[in-house]
PDB file of C-alpha atoms in Angstrom:
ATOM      1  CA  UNK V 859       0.000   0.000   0.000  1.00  0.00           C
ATOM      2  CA  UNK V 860       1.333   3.540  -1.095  1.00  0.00           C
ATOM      3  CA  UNK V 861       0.982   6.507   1.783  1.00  0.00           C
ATOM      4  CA  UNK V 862       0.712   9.573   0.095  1.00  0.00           C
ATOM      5  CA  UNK V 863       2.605  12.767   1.426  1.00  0.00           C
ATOM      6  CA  UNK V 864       0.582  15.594   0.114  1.00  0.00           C
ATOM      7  CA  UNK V 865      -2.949  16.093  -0.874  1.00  0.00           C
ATOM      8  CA  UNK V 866      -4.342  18.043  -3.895  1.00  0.00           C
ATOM      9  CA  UNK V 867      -3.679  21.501  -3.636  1.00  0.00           C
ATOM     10  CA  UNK V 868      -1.225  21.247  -1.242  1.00  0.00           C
ATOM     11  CA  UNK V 869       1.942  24.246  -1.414  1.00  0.00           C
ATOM     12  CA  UNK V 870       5.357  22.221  -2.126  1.00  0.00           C
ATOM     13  CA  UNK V 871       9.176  22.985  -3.380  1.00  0.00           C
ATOM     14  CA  UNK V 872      11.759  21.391  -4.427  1.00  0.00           C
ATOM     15  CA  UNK V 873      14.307  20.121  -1.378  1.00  0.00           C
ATOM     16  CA  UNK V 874      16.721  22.900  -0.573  1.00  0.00           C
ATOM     17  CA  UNK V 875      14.939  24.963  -3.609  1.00  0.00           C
ATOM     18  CA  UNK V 876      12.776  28.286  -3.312  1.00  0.00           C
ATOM     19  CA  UNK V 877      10.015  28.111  -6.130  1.00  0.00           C
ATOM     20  CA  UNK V 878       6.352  27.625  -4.422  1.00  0.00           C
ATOM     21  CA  UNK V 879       4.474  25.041  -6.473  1.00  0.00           C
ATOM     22  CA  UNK V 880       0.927  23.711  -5.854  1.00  0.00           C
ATOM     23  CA  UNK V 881       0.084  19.918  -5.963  1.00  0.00           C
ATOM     24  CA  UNK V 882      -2.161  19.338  -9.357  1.00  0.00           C
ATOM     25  CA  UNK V 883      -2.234  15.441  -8.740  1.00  0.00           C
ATOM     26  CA  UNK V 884      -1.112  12.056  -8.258  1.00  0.00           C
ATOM     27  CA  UNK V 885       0.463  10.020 -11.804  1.00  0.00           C
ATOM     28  CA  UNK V 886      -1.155   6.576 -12.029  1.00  0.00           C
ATOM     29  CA  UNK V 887       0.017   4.467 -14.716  1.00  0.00           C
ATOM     30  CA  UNK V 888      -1.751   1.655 -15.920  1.00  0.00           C
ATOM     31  CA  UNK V 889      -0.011  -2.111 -15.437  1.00  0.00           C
ATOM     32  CA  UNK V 890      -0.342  -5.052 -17.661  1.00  0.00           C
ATOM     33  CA  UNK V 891       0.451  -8.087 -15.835  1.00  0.00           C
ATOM     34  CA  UNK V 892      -0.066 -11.891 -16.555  1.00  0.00           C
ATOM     35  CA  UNK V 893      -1.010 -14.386 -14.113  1.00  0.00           C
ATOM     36  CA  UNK V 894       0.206 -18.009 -13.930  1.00  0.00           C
ATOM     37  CA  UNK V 895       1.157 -17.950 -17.791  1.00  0.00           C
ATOM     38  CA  UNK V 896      -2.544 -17.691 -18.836  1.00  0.00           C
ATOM     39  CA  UNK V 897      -3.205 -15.134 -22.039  1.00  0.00           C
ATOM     40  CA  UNK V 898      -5.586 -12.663 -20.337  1.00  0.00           C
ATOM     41  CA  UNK V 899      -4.061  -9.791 -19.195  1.00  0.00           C
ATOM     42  CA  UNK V 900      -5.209  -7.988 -16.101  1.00  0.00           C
ATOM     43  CA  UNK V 901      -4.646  -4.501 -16.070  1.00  0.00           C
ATOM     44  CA  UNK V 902      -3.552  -2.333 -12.607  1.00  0.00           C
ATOM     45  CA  UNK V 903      -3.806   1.219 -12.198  1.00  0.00           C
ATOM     46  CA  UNK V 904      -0.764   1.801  -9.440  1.00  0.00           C
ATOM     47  CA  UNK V 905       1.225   5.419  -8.613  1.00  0.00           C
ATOM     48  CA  UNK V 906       4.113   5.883 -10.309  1.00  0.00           C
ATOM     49  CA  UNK V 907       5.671   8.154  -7.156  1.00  0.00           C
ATOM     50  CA  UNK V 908       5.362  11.287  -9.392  1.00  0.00           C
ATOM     51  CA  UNK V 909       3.354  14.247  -8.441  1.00  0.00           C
ATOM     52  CA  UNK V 910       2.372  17.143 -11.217  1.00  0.00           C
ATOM     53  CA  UNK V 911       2.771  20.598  -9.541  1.00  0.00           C
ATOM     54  CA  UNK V 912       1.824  23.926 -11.112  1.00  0.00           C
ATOM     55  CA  UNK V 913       3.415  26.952 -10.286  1.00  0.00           C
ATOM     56  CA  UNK V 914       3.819  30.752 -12.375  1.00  0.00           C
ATOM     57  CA  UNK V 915       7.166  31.522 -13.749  1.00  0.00           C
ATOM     58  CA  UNK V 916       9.273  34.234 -14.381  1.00  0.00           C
ATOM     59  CA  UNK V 917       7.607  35.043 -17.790  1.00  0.00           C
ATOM     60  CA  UNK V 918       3.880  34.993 -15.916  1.00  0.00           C
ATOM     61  CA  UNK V 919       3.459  31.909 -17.869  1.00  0.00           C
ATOM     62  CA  UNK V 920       1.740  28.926 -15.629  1.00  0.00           C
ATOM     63  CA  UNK V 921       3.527  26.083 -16.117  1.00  0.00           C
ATOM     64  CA  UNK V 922       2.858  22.273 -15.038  1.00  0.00           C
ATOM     65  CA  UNK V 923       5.342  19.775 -14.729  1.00  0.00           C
ATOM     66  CA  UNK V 924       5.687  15.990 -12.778  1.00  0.00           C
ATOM     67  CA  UNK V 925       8.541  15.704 -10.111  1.00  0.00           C
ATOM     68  CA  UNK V 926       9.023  12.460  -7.933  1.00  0.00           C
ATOM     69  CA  UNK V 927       7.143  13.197  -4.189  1.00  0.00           C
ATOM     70  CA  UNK V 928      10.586  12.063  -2.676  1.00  0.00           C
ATOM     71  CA  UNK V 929      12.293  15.068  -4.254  1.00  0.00           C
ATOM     72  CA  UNK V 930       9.365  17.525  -2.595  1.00  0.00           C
ATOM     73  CA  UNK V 931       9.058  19.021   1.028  1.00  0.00           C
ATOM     74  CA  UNK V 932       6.225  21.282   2.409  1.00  0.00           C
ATOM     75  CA  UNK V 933       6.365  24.958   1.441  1.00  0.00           C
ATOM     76  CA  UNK V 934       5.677  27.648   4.088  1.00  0.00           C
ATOM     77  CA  UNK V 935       2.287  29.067   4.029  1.00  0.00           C
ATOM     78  CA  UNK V 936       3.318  32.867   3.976  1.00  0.00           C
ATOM     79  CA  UNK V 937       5.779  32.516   1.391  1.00  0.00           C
ATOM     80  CA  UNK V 938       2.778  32.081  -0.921  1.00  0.00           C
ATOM     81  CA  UNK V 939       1.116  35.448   0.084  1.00  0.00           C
ATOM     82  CA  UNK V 940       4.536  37.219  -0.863  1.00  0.00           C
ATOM     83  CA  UNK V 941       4.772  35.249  -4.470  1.00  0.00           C
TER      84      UNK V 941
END
């Protein structure tokens, strides 16, 4: 079983980074696995230990992109409110 660190909408950065991202969601993948030799597959959805955060650049420009939850820690509230 997976335990998931953040929820949706959640405020995040990068370890030891400064950019304030918000969690979008969770990446499942699908799985095709085969049991016991037999010729029907049986498909899995499972997490993939990605999370797609969304955050405003430089430029203005909002920009959406997947980073692994293990390279995440929780942002400070108030640093939002400055952005």
């Amino acid at each position: 079983m997976v335990t998931l660190n953040y929820m949706k909408d959640d405020w995040v950065k990068e370890k030891n980074g400064t950019r304030i991202m918000q969690i979008d969601e969770y990446q499942v993948v699908e799985t095709v696995t085969y049991v016991n030799g037999n010729s029907t597959p049986i498909t899995k959805r499972s997490y993939n230990g990605k999370v797609w955060c969304t955050w405003v650049n430089e430029n203005k420009a909002v920009v959406t992109q997947p980073f692994l939850e293990s390279d995440l820690e929780p942002a400070v509230p108030q640093a939002v409110a400055n952005y």
